[in-house]
XYZ file of N, CA and C in Angstrom:
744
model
N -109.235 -115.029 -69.085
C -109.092 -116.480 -69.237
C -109.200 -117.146 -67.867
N -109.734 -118.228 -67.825
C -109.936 -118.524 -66.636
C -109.304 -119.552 -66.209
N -108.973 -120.526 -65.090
C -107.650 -120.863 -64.857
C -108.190 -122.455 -65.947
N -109.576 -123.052 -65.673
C -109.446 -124.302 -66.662
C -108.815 -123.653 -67.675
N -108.887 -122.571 -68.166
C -108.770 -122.636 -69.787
C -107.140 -122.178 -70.097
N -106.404 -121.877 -68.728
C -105.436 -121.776 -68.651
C -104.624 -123.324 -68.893
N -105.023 -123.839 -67.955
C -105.142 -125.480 -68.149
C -104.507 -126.153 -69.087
N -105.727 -125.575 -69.981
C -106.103 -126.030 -71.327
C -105.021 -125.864 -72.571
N -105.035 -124.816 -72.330
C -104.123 -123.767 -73.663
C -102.697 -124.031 -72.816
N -102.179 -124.523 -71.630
C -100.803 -124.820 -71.342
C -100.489 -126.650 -71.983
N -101.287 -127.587 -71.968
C -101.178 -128.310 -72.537
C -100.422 -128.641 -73.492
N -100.759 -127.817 -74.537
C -99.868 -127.670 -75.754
C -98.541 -127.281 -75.885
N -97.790 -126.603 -74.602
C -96.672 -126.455 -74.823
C -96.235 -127.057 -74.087
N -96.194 -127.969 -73.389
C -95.484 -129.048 -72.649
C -95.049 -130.283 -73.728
N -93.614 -130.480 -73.925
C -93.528 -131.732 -74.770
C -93.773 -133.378 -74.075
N -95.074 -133.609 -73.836
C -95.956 -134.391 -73.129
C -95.171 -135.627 -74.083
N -95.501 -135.963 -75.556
C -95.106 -137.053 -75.720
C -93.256 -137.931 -75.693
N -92.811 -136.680 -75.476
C -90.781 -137.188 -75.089
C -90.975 -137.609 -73.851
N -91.918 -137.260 -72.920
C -92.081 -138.360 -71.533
C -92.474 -139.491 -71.467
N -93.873 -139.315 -72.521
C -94.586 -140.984 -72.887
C -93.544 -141.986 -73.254
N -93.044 -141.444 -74.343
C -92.098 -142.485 -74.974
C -91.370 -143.699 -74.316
N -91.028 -142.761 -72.656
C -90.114 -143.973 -72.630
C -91.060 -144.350 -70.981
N -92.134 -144.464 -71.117
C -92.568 -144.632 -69.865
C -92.828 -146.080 -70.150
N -93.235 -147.109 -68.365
C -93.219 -147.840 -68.763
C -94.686 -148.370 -69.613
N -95.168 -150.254 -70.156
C -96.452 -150.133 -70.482
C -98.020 -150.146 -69.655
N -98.561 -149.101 -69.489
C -99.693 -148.738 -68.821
C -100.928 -149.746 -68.863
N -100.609 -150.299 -70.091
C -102.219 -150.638 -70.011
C -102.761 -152.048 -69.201
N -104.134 -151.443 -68.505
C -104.476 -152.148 -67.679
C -103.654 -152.644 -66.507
N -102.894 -151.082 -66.134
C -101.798 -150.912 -64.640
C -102.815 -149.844 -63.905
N -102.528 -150.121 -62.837
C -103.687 -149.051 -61.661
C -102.912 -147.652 -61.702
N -103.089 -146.691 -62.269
C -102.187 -144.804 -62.142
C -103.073 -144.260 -61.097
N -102.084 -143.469 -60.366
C -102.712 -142.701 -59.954
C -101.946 -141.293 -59.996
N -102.582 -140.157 -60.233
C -102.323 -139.070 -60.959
C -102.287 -137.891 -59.929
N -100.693 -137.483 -59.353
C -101.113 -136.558 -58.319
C -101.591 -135.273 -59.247
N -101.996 -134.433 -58.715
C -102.305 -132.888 -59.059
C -102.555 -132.747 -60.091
N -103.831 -134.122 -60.660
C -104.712 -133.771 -61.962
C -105.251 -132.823 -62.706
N -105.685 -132.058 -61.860
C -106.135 -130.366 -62.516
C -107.314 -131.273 -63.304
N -107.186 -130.716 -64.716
C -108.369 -131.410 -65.309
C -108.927 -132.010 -65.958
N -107.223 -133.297 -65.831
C -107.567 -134.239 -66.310
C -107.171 -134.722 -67.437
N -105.839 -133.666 -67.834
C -105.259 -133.915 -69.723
C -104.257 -135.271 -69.613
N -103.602 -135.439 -68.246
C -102.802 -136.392 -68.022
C -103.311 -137.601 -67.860
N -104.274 -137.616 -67.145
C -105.287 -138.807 -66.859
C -105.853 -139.372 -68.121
N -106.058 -138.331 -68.598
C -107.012 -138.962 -70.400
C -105.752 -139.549 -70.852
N -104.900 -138.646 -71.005
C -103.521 -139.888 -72.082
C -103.807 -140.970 -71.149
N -103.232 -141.004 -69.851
C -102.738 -142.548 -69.430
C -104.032 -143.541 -69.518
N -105.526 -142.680 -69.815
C -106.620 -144.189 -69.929
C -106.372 -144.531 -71.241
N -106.274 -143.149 -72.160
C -105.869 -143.396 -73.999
C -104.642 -144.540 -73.827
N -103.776 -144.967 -73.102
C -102.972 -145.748 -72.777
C -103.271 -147.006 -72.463
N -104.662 -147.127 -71.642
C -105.200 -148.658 -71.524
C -105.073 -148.654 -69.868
N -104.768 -147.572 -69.037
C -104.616 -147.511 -67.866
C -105.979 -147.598 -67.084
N -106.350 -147.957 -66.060
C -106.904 -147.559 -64.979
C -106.525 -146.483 -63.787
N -107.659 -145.140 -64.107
C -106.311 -143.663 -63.631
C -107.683 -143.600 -62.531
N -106.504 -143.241 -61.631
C -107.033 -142.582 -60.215
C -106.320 -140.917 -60.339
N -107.293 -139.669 -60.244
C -106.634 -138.513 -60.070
C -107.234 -137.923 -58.696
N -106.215 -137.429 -58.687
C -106.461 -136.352 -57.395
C -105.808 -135.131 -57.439
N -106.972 -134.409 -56.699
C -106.568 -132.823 -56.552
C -107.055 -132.121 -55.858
N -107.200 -131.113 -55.379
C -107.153 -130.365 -54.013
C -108.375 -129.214 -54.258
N -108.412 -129.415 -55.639
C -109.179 -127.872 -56.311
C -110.161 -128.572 -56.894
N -111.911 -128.203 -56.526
C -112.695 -129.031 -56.682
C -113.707 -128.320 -58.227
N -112.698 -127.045 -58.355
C -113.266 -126.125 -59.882
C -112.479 -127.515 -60.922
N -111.083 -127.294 -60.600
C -110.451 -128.556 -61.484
C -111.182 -129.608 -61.945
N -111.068 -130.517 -60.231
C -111.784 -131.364 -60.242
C -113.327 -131.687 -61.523
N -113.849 -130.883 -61.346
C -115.267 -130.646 -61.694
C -114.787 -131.064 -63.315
N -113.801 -129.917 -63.741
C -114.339 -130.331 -65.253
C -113.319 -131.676 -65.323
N -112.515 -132.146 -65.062
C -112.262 -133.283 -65.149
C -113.527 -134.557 -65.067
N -113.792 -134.176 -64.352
C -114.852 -135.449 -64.037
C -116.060 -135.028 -65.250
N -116.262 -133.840 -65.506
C -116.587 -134.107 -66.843
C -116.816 -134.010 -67.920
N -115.269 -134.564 -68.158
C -115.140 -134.738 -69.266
C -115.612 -136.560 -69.933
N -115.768 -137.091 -68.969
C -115.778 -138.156 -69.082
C -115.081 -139.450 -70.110
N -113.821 -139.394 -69.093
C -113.074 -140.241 -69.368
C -112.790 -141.277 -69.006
N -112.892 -142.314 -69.916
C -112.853 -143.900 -69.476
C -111.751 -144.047 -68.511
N -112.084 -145.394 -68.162
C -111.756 -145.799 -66.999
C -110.861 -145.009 -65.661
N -111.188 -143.546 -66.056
C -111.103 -142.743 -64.567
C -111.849 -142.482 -63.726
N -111.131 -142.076 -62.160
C -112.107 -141.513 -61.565
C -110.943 -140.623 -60.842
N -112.016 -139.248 -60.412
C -111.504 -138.513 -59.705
C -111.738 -137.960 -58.297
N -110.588 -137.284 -57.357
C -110.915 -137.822 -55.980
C -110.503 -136.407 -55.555
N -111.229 -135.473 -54.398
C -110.515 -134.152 -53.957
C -109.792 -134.968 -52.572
N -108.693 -134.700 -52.745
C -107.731 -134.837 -51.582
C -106.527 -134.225 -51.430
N -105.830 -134.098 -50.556
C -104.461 -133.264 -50.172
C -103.719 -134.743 -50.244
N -102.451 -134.401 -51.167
C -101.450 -135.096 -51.387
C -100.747 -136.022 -50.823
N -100.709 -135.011 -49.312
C -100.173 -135.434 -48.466
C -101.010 -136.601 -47.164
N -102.439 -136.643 -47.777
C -103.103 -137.654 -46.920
C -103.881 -138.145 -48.110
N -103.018 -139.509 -48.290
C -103.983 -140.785 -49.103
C -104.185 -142.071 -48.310
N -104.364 -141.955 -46.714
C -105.412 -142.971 -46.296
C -106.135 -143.744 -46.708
N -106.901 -142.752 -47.678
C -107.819 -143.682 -47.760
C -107.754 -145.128 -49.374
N -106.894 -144.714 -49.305
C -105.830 -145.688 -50.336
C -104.955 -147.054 -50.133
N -105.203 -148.033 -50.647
C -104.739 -149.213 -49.737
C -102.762 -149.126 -50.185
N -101.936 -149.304 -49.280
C -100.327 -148.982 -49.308
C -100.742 -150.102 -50.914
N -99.396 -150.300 -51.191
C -98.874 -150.650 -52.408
C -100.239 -150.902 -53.487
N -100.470 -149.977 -53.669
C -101.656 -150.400 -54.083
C -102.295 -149.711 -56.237
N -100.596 -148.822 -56.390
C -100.721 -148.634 -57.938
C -99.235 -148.988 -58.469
N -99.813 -149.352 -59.817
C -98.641 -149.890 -60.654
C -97.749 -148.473 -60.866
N -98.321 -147.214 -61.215
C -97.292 -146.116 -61.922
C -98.124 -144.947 -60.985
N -96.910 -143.831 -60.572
C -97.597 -142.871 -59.703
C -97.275 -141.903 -60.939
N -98.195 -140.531 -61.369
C -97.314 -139.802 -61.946
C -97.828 -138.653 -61.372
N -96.902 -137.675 -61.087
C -96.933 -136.287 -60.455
C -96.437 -134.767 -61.361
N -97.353 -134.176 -62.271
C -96.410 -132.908 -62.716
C -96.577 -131.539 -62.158
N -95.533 -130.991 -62.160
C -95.906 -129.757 -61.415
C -96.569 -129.677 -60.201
N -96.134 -130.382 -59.289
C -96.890 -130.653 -58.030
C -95.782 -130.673 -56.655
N -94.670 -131.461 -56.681
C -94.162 -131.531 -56.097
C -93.078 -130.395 -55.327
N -93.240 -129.062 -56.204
C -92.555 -127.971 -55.536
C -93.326 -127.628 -54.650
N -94.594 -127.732 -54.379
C -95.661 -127.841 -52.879
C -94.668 -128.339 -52.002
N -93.959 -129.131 -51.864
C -93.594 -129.961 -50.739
C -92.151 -129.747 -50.496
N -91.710 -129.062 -49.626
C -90.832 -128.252 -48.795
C -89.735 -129.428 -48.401
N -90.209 -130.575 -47.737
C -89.591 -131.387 -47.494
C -89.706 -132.655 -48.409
N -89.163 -132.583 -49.784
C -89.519 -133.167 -51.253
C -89.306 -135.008 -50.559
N -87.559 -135.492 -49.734
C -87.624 -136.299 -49.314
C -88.685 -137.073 -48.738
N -89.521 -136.377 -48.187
C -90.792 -137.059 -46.723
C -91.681 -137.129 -48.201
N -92.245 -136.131 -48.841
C -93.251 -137.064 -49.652
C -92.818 -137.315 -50.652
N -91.714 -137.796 -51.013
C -91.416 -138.694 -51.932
C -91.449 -140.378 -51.061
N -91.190 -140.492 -50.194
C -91.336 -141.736 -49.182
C -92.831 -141.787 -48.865
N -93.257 -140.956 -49.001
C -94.702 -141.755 -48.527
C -95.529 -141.530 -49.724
N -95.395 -141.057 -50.771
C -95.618 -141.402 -52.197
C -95.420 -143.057 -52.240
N -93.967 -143.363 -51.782
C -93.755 -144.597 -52.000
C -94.456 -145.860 -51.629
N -94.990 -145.291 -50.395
C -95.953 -146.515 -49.903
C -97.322 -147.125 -50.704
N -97.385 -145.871 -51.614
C -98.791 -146.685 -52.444
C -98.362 -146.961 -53.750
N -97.301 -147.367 -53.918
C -96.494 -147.914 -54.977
C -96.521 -149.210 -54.762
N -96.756 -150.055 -56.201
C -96.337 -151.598 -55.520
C -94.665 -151.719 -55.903
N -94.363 -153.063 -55.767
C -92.689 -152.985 -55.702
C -92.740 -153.372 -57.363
N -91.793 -152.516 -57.443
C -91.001 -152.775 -58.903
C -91.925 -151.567 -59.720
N -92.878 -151.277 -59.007
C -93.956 -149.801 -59.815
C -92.413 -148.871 -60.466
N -93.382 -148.133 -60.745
C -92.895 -146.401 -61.070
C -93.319 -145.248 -60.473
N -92.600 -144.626 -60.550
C -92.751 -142.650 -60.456
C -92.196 -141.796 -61.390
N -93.110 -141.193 -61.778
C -92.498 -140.340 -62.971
C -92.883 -138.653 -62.119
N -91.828 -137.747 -61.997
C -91.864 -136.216 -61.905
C -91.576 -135.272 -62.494
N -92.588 -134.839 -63.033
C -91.754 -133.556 -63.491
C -92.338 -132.093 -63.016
N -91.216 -131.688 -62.946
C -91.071 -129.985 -62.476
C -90.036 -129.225 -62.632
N -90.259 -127.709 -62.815
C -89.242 -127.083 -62.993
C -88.247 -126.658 -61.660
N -86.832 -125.880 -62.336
C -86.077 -125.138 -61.774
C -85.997 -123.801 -61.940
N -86.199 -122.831 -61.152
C -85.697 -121.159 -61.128
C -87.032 -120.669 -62.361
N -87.665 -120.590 -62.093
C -88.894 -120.258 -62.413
C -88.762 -119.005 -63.165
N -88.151 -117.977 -62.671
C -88.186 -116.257 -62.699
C -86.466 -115.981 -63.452
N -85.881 -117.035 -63.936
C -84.530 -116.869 -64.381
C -85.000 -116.788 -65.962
N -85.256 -114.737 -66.283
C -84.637 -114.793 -67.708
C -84.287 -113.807 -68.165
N -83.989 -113.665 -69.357
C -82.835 -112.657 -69.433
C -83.193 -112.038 -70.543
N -82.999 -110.768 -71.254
C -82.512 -109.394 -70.272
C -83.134 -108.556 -69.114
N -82.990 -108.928 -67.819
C -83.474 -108.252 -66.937
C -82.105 -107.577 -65.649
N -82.435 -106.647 -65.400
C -81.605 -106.265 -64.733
C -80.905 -106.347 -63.906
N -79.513 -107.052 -63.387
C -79.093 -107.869 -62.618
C -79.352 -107.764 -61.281
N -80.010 -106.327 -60.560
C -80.185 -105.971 -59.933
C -81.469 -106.727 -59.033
N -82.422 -107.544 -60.164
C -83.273 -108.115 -59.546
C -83.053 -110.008 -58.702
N -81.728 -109.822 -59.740
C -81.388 -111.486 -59.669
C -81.462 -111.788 -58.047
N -80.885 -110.819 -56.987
C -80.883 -110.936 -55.787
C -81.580 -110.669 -55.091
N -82.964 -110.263 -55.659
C -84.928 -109.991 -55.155
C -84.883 -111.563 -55.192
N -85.102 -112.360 -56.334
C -85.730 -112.992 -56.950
C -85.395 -114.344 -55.555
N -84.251 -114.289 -55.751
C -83.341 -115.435 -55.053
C -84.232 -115.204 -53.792
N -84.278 -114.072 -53.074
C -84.781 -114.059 -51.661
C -86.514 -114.611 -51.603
N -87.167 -113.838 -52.505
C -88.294 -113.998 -52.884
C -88.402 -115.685 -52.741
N -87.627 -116.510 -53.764
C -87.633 -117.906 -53.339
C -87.292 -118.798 -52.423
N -86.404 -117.836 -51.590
C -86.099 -118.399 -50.375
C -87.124 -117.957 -49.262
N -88.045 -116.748 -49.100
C -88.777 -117.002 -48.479
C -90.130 -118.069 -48.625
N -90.268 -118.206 -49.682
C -91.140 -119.117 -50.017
C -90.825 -120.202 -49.722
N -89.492 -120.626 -49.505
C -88.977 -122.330 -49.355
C -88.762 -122.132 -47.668
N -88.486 -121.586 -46.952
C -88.693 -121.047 -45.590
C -89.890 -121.189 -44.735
N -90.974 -120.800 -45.370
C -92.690 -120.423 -45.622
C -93.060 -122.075 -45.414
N -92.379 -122.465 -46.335
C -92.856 -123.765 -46.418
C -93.893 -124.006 -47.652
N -93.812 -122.936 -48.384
C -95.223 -122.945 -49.262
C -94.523 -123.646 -50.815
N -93.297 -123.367 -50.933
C -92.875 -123.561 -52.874
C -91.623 -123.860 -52.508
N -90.973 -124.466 -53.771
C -89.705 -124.818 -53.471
C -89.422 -124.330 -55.108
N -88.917 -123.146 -55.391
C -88.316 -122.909 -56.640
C -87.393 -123.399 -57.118
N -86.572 -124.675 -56.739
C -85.270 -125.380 -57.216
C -85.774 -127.100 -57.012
N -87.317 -127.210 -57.251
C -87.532 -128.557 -56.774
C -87.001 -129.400 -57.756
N -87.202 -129.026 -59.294
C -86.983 -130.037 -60.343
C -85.489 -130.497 -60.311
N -84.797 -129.697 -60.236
C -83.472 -130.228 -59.406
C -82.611 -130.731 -58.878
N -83.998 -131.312 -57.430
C -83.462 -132.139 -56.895
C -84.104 -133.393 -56.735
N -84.936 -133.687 -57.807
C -86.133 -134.897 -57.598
C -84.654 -136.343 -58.143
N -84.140 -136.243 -58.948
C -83.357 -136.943 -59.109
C -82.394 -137.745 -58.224
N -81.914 -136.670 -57.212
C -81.020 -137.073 -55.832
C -82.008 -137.784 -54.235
N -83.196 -136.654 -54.509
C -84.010 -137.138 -53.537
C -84.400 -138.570 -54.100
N -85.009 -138.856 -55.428
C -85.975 -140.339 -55.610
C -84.732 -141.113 -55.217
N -83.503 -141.330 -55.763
C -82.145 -142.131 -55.113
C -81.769 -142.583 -53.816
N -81.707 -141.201 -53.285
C -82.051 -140.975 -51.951
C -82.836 -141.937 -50.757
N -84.424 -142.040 -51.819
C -84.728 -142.715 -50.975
C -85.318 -144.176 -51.437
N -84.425 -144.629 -52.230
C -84.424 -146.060 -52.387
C -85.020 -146.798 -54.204
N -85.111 -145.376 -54.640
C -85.896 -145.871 -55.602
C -84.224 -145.874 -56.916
N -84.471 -146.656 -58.051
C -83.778 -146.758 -59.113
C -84.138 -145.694 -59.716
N -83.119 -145.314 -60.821
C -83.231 -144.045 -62.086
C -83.080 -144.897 -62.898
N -84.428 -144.351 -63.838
C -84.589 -144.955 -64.938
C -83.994 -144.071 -66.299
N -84.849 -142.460 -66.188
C -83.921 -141.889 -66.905
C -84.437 -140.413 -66.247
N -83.548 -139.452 -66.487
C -83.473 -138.486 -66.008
C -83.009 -137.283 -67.082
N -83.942 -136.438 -67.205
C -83.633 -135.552 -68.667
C -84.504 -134.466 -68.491
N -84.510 -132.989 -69.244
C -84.782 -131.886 -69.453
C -85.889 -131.956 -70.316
N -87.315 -131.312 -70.443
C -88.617 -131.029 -70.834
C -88.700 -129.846 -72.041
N -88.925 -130.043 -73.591
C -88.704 -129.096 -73.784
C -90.255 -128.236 -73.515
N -90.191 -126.783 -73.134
C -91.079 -125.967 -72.691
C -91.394 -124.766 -73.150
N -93.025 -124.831 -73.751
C -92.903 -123.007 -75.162
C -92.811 -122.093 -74.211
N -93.578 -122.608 -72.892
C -94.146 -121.511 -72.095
C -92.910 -120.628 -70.785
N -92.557 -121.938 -70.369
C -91.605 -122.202 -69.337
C -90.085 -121.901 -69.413
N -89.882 -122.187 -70.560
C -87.891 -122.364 -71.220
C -88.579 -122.341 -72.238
N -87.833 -121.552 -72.715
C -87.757 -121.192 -74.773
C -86.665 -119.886 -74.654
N -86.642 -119.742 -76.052
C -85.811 -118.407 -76.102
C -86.065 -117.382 -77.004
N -85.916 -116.492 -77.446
C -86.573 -115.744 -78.170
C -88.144 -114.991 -78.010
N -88.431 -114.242 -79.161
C -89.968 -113.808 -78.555
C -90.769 -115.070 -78.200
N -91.940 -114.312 -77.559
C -92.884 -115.040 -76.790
C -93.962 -114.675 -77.599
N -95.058 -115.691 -78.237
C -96.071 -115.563 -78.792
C -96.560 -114.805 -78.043
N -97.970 -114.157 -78.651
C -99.355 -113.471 -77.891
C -99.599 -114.373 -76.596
N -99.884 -115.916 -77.209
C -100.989 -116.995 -75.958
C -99.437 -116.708 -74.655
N -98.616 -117.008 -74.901
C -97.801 -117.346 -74.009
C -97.374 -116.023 -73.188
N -97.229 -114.943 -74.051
C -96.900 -113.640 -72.966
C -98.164 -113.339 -72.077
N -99.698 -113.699 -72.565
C -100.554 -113.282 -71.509
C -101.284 -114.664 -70.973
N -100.146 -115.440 -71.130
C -100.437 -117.026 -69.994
C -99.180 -116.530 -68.831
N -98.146 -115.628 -69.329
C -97.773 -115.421 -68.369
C -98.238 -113.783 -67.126
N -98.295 -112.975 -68.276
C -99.078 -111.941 -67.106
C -100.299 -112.623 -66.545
N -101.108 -113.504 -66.416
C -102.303 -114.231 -66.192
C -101.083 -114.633 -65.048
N -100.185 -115.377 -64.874
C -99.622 -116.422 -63.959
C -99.319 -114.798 -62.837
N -98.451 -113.893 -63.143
C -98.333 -113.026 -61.812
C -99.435 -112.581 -61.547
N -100.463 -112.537 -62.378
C -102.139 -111.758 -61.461
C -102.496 -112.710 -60.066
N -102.138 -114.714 -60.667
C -102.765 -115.000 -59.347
C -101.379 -115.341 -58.260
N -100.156 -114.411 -58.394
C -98.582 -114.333 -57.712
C -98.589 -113.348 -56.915
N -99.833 -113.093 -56.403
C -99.607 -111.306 -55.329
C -98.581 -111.362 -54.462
N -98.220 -112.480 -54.023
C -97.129 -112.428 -52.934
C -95.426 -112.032 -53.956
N -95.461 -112.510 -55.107
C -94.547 -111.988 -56.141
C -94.797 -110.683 -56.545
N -95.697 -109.945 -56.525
C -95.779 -108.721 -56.856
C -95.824 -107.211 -55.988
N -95.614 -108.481 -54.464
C -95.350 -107.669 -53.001
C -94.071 -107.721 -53.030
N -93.095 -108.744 -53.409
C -92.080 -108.650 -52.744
C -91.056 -108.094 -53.953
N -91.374 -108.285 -55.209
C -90.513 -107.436 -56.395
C -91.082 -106.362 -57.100
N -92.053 -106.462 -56.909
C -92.561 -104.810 -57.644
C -93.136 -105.198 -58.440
N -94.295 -104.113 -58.976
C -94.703 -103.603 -60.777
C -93.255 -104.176 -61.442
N -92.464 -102.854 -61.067
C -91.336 -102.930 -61.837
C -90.500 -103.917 -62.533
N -90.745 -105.223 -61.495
C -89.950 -105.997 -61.618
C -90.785 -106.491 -63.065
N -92.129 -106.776 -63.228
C -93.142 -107.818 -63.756
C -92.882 -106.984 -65.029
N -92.650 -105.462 -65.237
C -93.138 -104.801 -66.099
C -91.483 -105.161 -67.350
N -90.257 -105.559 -66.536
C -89.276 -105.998 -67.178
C -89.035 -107.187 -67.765
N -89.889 -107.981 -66.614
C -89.905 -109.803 -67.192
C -90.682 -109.959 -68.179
N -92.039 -109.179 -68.537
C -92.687 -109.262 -69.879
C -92.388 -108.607 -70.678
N -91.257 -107.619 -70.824
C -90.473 -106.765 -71.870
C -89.698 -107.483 -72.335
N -89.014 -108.466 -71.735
C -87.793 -109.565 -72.234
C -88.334 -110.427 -72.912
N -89.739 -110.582 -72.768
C -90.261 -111.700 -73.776
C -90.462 -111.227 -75.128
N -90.462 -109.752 -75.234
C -90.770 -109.337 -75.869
C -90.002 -109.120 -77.329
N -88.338 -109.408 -76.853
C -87.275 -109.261 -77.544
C -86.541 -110.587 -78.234
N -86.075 -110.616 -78.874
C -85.770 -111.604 -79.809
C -84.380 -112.298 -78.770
N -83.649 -111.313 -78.430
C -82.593 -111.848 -77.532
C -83.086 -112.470 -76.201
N -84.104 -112.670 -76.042
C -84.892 -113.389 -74.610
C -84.268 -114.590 -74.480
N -83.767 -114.575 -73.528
C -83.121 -116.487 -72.750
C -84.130 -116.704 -71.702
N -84.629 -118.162 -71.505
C -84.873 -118.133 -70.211
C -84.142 -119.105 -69.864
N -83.630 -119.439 -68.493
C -82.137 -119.795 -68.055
C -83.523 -120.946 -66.809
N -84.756 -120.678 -66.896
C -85.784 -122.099 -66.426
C -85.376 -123.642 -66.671
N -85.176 -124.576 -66.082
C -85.352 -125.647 -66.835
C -86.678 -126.600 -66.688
N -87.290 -127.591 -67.030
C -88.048 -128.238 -66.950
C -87.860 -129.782 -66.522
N -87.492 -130.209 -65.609
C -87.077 -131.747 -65.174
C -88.019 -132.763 -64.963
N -87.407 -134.038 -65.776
C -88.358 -135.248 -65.777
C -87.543 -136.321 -65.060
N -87.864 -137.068 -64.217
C -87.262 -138.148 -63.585
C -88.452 -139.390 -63.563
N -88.050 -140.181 -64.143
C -88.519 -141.745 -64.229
C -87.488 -142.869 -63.422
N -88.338 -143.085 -62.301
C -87.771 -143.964 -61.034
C -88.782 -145.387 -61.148
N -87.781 -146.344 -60.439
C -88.538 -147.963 -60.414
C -88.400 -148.388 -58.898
N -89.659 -148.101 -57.803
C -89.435 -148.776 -56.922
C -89.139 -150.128 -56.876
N -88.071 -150.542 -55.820
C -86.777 -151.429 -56.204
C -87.485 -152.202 -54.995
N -87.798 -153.654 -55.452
C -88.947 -154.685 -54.408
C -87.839 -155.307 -53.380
């Protein structure tokens, strides 16, 4: 499977419309869409009446986004962290999923997120917490796992506890809470067995995790997809949504 089609087939287990619901009204507001991929978020918010700006870093993404051809979008390869070429206050709603555990120092680009916000806009985030928390696995790994994420948040590369803290950080730095709540997730958080699509969306996710499969083992991977396997499976993941109102 290849990662669009990974994409693709993750779509469906994200409960996408308990976020819509209470967002604010889009249509004919300027979005701009961090870490579009390819484009499923962008299509709702034009299906919305929006004018969507996406961006993304990955120009395979990119590609089939652009075409798919979806009204009133366009799409842009850029790093997150440099939108220059973007005039400051310059969209009604920012929305970011699964993107923001990139950013090590969540405070700094959540503030300069802010600058291409107009006043009284939005930000909507969502991302998870503890990624690798599920259960029955051997307690023995719980204290791999932890390090494993702390070198990564060290690294500077991931922040495995970002969803977390998007709530304290958007506060933090000036913005209002609008509402703040848990994602339900087939792929991510569920409990019990794991369908076929979802146990090999997840061996697919450690094939492209080599640095996870250096630092915990076969062993470790060969237990986390055995637990899916069992009816008593917890995953102890959460999925976090925060809807903020830059405050003019």
């Amino acid at each position: 499977m290849t990662l669009e089609e990974q994409y693709a087939t993750q779509y469906n287990w994200r409960a996408w419309n308990d976020v819509y619901s209470v967002l604010p009204d889009l249509n004919k507001k300027s979005v701009l869409d961090l870490g579009c991929a390819i484009g499923d978020q962008s299509k709702d918010f034009s299906d919305m009446g929006a004018f969507v700006t996406g961006v993304d870093n990955n120009p395979d993404l990119l590609s089939v986004a652009h075409n798919r051809g979806i009204s009133n979008a366009k799409f842009i390869n850029a790093d997150f962290s440099k939108l220059e070429q973007f005039k400051e206050e310059n969209f009604d709603f920012i929305w970011s999923s699964f993107s923001i555990a990139y950013f090590t120092d969540q405070k700094s680009i959540i503030q300069y997120w802010k600058r291409y916000l107009k006043d009284d806009g939005f930000l909507c985030l969502v991302e998870m917490s503890d990624l690798l928390n599920h259960q029955p696995i051997s307690n023995s790994f719980r204290e791999k796992i932890l390090k494993f994420y702390n070198d990564a948040y060290v690294a500077k590369k991931y922040d495995f506890f970002a969803g977390s803290k998007m709530e304290d950080n958007l506060s933090a730095c000036g913005f209002k809470i609008v509402i703040s709540d848990e994602l339900k997730d087939h792929e991510l958080s569920f409990n019990g067995f794991a369908s076929d699509d979802v146990y090999d969306a997840w061996n697919s996710r450690f094939e492209r995790m080599p640095a996870l499969k250096k630092s915990l083992g076969d062993d470790f991977i060969s237990q986390f997809l055995l637990s899916m396997t069992k009816k008593e499976h917890k995953s102890n993941c959460v999925v976090h949504f925060v809807l903020a109102q830059k405050l003019s």
